[in-house]
XYZ file of N, CA and C in Angstrom:
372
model
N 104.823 49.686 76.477
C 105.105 48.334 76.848
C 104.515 47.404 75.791
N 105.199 46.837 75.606
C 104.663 45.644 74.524
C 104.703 44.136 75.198
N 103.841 43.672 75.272
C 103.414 42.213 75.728
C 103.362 41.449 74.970
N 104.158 39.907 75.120
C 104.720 38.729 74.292
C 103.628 37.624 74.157
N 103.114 38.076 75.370
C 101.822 36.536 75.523
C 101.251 36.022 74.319
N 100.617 34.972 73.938
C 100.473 34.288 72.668
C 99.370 33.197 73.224
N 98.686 33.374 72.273
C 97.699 32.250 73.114
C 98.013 31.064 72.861
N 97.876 29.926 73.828
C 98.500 28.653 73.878
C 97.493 27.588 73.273
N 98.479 26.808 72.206
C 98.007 25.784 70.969
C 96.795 24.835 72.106
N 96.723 24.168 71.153
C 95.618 23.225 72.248
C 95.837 22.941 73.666
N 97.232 22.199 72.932
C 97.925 21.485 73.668
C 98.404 22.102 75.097
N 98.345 23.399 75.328
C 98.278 23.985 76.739
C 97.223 24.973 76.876
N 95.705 24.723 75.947
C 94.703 25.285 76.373
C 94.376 25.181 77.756
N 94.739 25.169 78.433
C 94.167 25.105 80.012
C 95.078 26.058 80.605
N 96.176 26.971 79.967
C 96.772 27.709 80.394
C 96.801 29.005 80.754
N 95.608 29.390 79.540
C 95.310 30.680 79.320
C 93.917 31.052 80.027
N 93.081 32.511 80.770
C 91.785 32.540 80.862
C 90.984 31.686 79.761
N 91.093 32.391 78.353
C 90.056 31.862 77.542
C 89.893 30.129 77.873
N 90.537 29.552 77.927
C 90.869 27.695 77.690
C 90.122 27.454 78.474
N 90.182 27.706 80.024
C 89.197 26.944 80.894
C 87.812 28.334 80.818
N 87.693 28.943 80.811
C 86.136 29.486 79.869
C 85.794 29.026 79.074
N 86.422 28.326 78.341
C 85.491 27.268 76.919
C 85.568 26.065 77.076
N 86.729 25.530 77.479
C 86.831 24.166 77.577
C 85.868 23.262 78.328
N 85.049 22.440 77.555
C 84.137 21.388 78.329
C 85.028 20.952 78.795
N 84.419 20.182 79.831
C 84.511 18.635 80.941
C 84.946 17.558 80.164
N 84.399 17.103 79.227
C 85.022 16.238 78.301
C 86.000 16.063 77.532
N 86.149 17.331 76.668
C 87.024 18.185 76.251
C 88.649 17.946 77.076
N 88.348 18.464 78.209
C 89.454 18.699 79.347
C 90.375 17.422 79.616
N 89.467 16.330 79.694
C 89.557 14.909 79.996
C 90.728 14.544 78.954
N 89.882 14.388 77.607
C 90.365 14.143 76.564
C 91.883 14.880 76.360
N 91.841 16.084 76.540
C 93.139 16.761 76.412
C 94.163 15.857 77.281
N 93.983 16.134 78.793
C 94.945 15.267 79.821
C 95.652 14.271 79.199
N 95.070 12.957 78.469
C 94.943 11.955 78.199
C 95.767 11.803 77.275
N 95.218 12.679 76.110
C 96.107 12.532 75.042
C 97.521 13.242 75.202
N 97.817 14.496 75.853
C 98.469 15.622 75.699
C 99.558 15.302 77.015
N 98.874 15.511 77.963
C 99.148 15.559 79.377
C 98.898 17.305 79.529
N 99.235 17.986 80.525
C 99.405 19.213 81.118
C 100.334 19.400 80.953
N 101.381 19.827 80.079
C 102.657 20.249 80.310
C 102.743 21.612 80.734
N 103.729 21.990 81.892
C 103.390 23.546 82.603
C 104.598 24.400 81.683
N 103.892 25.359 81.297
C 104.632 26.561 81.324
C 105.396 27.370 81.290
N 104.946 27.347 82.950
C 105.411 28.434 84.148
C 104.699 27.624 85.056
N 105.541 28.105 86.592
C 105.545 27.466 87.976
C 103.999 27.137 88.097
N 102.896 28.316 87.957
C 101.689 28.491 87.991
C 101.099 27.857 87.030
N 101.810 27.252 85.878
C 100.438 26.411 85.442
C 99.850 25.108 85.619
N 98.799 24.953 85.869
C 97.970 23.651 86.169
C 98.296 22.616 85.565
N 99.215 21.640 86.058
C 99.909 20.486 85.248
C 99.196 19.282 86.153
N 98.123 18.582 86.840
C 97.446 17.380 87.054
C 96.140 17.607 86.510
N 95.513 16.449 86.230
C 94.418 16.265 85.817
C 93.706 16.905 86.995
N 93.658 16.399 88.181
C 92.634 17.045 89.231
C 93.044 18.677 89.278
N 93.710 18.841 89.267
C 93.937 20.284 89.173
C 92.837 20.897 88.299
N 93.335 20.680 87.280
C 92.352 21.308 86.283
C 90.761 21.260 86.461
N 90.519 19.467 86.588
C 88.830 19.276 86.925
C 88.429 20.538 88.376
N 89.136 20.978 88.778
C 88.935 21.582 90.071
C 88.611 23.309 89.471
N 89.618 23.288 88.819
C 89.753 24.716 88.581
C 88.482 24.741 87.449
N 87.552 23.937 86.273
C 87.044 24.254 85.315
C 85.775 24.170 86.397
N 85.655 23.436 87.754
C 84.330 24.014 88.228
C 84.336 24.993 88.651
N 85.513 25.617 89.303
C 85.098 26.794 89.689
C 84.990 27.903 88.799
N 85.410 27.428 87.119
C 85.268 28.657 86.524
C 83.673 28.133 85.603
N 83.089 27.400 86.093
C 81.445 27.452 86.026
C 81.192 27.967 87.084
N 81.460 28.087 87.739
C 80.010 28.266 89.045
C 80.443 29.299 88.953
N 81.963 30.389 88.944
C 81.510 31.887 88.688
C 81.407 32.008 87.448
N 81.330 31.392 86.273
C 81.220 32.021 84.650
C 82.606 32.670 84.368
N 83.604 32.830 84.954
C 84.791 33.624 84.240
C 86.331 32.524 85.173
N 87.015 32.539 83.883
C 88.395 32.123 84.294
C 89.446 32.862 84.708
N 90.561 32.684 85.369
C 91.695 33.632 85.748
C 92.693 32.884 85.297
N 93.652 33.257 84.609
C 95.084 33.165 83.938
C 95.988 34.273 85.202
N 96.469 33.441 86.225
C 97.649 34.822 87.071
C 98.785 33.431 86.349
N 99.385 34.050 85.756
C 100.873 33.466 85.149
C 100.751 32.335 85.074
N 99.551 31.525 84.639
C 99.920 30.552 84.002
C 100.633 30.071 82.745
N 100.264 31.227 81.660
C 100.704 31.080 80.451
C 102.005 31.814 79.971
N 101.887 32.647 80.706
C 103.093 33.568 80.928
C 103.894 34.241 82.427
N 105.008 34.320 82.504
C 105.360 35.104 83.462
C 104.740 36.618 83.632
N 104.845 37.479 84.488
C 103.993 38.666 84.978
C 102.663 38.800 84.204
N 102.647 37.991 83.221
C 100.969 38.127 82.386
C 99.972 37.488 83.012
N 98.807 38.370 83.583
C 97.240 37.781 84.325
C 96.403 38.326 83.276
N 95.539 37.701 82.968
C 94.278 37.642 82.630
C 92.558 37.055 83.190
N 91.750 37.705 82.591
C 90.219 37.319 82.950
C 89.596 37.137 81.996
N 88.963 35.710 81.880
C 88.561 35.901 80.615
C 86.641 34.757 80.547
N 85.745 34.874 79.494
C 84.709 34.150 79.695
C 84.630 33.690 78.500
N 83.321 32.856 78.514
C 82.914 32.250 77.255
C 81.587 32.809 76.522
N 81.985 32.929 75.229
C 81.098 33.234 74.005
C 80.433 31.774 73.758
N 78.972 31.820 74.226
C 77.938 30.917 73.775
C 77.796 30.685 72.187
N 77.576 29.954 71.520
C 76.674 29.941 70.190
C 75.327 29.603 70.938
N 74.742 29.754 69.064
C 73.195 29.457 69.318
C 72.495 28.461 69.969
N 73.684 26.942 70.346
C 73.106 25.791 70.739
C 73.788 25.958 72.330
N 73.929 27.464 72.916
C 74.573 27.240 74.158
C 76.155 26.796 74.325
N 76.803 25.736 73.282
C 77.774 25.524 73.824
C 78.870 26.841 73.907
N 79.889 27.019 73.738
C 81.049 28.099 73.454
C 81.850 27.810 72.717
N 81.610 28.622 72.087
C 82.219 29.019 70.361
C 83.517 29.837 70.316
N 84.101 30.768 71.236
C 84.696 31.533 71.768
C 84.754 32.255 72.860
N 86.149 33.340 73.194
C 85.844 33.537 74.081
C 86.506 35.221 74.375
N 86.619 35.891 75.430
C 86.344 37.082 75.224
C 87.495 37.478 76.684
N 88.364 37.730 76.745
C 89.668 38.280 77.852
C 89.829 39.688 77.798
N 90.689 39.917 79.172
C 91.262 41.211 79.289
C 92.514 40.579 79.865
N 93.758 41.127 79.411
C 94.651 41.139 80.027
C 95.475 41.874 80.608
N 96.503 41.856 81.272
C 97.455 43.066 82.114
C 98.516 42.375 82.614
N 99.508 43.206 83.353
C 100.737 42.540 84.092
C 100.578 42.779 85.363
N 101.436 41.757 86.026
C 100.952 41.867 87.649
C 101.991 43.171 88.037
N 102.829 43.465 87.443
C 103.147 44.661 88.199
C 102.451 45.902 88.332
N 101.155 45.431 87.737
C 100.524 47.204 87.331
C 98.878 46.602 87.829
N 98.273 45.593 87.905
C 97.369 44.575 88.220
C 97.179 43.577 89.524
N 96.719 44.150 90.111
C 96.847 43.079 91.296
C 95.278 42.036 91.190
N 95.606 40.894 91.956
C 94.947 39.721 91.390
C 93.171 40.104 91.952
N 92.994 40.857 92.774
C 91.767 41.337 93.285
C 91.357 42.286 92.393
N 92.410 43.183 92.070
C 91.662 44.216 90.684
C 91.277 43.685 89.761
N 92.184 42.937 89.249
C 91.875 41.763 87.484
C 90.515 41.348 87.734
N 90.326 40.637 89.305
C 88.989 39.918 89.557
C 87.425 40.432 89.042
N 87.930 42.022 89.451
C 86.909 42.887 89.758
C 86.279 43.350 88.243
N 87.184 42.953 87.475
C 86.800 43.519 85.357
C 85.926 41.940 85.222
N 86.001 41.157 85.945
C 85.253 39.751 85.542
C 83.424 40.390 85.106
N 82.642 41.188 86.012
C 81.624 41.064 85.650
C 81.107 42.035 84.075
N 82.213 42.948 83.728
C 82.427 43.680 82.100
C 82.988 43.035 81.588
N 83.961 42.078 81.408
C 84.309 40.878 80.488
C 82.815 39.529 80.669
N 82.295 39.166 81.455
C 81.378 38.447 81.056
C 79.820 39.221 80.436
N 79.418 40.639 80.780
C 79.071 41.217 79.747
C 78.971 41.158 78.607
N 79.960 41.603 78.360
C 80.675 41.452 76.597
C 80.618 40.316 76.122
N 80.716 38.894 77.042
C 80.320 37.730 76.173
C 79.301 37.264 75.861
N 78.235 37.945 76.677
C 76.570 38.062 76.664
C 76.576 38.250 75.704
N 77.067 39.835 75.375
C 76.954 40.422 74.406
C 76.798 40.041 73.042
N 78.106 39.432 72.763
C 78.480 38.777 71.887
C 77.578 37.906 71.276
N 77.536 37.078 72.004
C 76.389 35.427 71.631
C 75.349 35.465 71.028
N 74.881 36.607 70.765
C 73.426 37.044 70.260
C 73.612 37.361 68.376
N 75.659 37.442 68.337
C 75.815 38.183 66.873
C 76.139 36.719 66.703
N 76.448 35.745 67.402
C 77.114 34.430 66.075
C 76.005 33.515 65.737
Protein backbone atom coordinates (compact mmCIF):
# COMPACT_ATOMS: atom_id res chain seq x y z
CA UNK A 1 0.00 0.00 0.00
CA UNK A 2 1.34 3.24 -0.71
CA UNK A 3 0.00 6.35 1.11
CA UNK A 4 -0.49 9.92 -0.61
CA UNK A 5 -0.68 12.02 2.59
CA UNK A 6 1.68 15.09 2.37
CA UNK A 7 2.12 17.25 5.05
CA UNK A 8 0.06 20.39 4.90
CA UNK A 9 1.85 23.97 3.94
CA UNK A 10 1.26 26.35 6.74
CA UNK A 11 -1.55 27.37 5.56
CA UNK A 12 -3.51 24.12 6.73
CA UNK A 13 -1.05 23.39 9.56
CA UNK A 14 -3.80 22.66 11.89
CA UNK A 15 -4.67 19.76 9.75
CA UNK A 16 -2.20 17.37 10.34
CA UNK A 17 -1.16 15.59 14.09
CA UNK A 18 2.22 17.33 13.89
CA UNK A 19 0.49 21.18 13.43
CA UNK A 20 -1.51 21.24 16.54
CA UNK A 21 1.60 19.44 18.54
CA UNK A 22 3.69 22.42 17.67
CA UNK A 23 1.59 25.06 16.97
CA UNK A 24 1.52 27.83 19.78
CA UNK A 25 -1.59 29.72 20.90
CA UNK A 26 -0.39 32.66 19.20
CA UNK A 27 0.85 31.11 16.36
CA UNK A 28 -2.75 29.51 15.84
CA UNK A 29 -4.42 32.95 16.23
CA UNK A 30 -2.25 34.51 13.81
CA UNK A 31 -2.76 31.72 11.25
CA UNK A 32 -6.88 32.03 11.50
CA UNK A 33 -6.51 35.63 10.80
CA UNK A 34 -4.35 35.78 8.16
CA UNK A 35 -5.17 32.38 6.35
CA UNK A 36 -8.53 31.38 7.66
CA UNK A 37 -9.03 27.39 8.19
CA UNK A 38 -9.70 26.23 4.95
CA UNK A 39 -10.99 22.38 5.37
CA UNK A 40 -9.70 19.69 3.53
CA UNK A 41 -11.85 17.06 4.24
CA UNK A 42 -15.32 16.95 6.13
CA UNK A 43 -13.11 16.41 9.40
CA UNK A 44 -11.00 19.23 9.25
CA UNK A 45 -11.15 21.96 11.84
CA UNK A 46 -12.29 25.01 9.83
CA UNK A 47 -13.42 27.79 12.99
CA UNK A 48 -11.22 29.54 14.99
CA UNK A 49 -12.88 28.09 18.24
CA UNK A 50 -12.56 24.85 16.97
CA UNK A 51 -9.11 24.83 16.81
CA UNK A 52 -8.46 27.01 20.24
CA UNK A 53 -10.41 23.96 21.67
CA UNK A 54 -8.70 21.26 20.09
CA UNK A 55 -4.81 22.89 20.75
CA UNK A 56 -5.90 22.66 24.58
CA UNK A 57 -6.67 19.52 24.57
CA UNK A 58 -3.64 18.56 22.73
CA UNK A 59 -1.67 20.29 25.80
CA UNK A 60 -3.18 18.88 28.55
CA UNK A 61 -2.59 15.33 26.94
CA UNK A 62 0.89 16.31 25.11
CA UNK A 63 -0.10 14.47 21.78
CA UNK A 64 -2.39 15.47 18.77
CA UNK A 65 -4.79 13.26 16.63
CA UNK A 66 -5.14 13.79 12.81
CA UNK A 67 -8.51 11.07 12.15
CA UNK A 68 -8.94 12.51 8.46
CA UNK A 69 -8.37 15.71 8.80
CA UNK A 70 -5.71 16.06 6.28
CA UNK A 71 -6.58 13.27 4.38
CA UNK A 72 -9.34 10.86 3.68
CA UNK A 73 -8.87 7.21 5.49
CA UNK A 74 -5.39 8.77 6.78
CA UNK A 75 -5.21 9.02 10.98
CA UNK A 76 -2.38 9.95 12.66
CA UNK A 77 -0.70 10.65 16.32
CA UNK A 78 1.62 12.82 16.60
CA UNK A 79 3.80 15.19 19.50
CA UNK A 80 6.14 17.87 19.86
CA UNK A 81 9.99 18.00 19.71
CA UNK A 82 11.09 20.65 22.39
CA UNK A 83 14.37 22.69 21.68
CA UNK A 84 16.68 23.79 24.23
CA UNK A 85 14.51 26.93 25.18
CA UNK A 86 11.40 24.46 25.62
CA UNK A 87 9.57 25.82 22.76
CA UNK A 88 8.98 23.07 19.67
CA UNK A 89 11.18 22.88 17.04
CA UNK A 90 9.52 19.81 15.54
CA UNK A 91 7.64 17.14 15.67
CA UNK A 92 7.47 13.39 15.69
CA UNK A 93 4.01 11.15 14.14
CA UNK A 94 2.89 7.78 13.40
CA UNK A 95 0.57 7.26 10.87
CA UNK A 96 -1.99 4.53 9.46
CA UNK A 97 -5.40 4.12 7.68
CA UNK A 98 -8.60 3.79 9.35
CA UNK A 99 -9.34 0.72 7.64
CA UNK A 100 -6.59 -1.18 9.35
CA UNK A 101 -6.49 1.47 12.61
CA UNK A 102 -9.17 2.14 14.69
CA UNK A 103 -9.27 5.55 16.50
CA UNK A 104 -8.75 3.87 20.14
CA UNK A 105 -5.75 1.82 18.78
CA UNK A 106 -3.95 4.99 17.05
CA UNK A 107 -4.73 6.54 20.66
CA UNK A 108 -3.00 3.89 22.43
CA UNK A 109 0.83 4.47 20.25
CA UNK A 110 0.37 8.21 21.81
CA UNK A 111 2.48 7.35 24.93
CA UNK A 112 5.73 5.70 22.32
CA UNK A 113 5.29 8.59 19.99
CA UNK A 114 5.60 11.10 22.89
CA UNK A 115 8.62 9.07 24.09
CA UNK A 116 10.45 9.50 21.09
CA UNK A 117 9.90 13.22 21.32
CA UNK A 118 11.48 13.20 24.77
CA UNK A 119 13.81 11.50 23.20
CA UNK A 120 14.62 13.57 20.66
CA UNK A 121 14.91 17.09 22.45
CA UNK A 122 17.98 16.25 24.23
CA UNK A 123 19.88 15.79 20.40
CA UNK A 124 18.80 19.44 19.02
Amino acid sequence: MTATARAPSARYRSAASRGPAVLPAAEARTLTDAAGLPGRTPNTLTGPGELEAELERVRARGFAVDDEENEPTIRCVGAAVSGPAGRPVGGVSVTTVTFLTGLDELESYAPAVRAAAEALAPLL
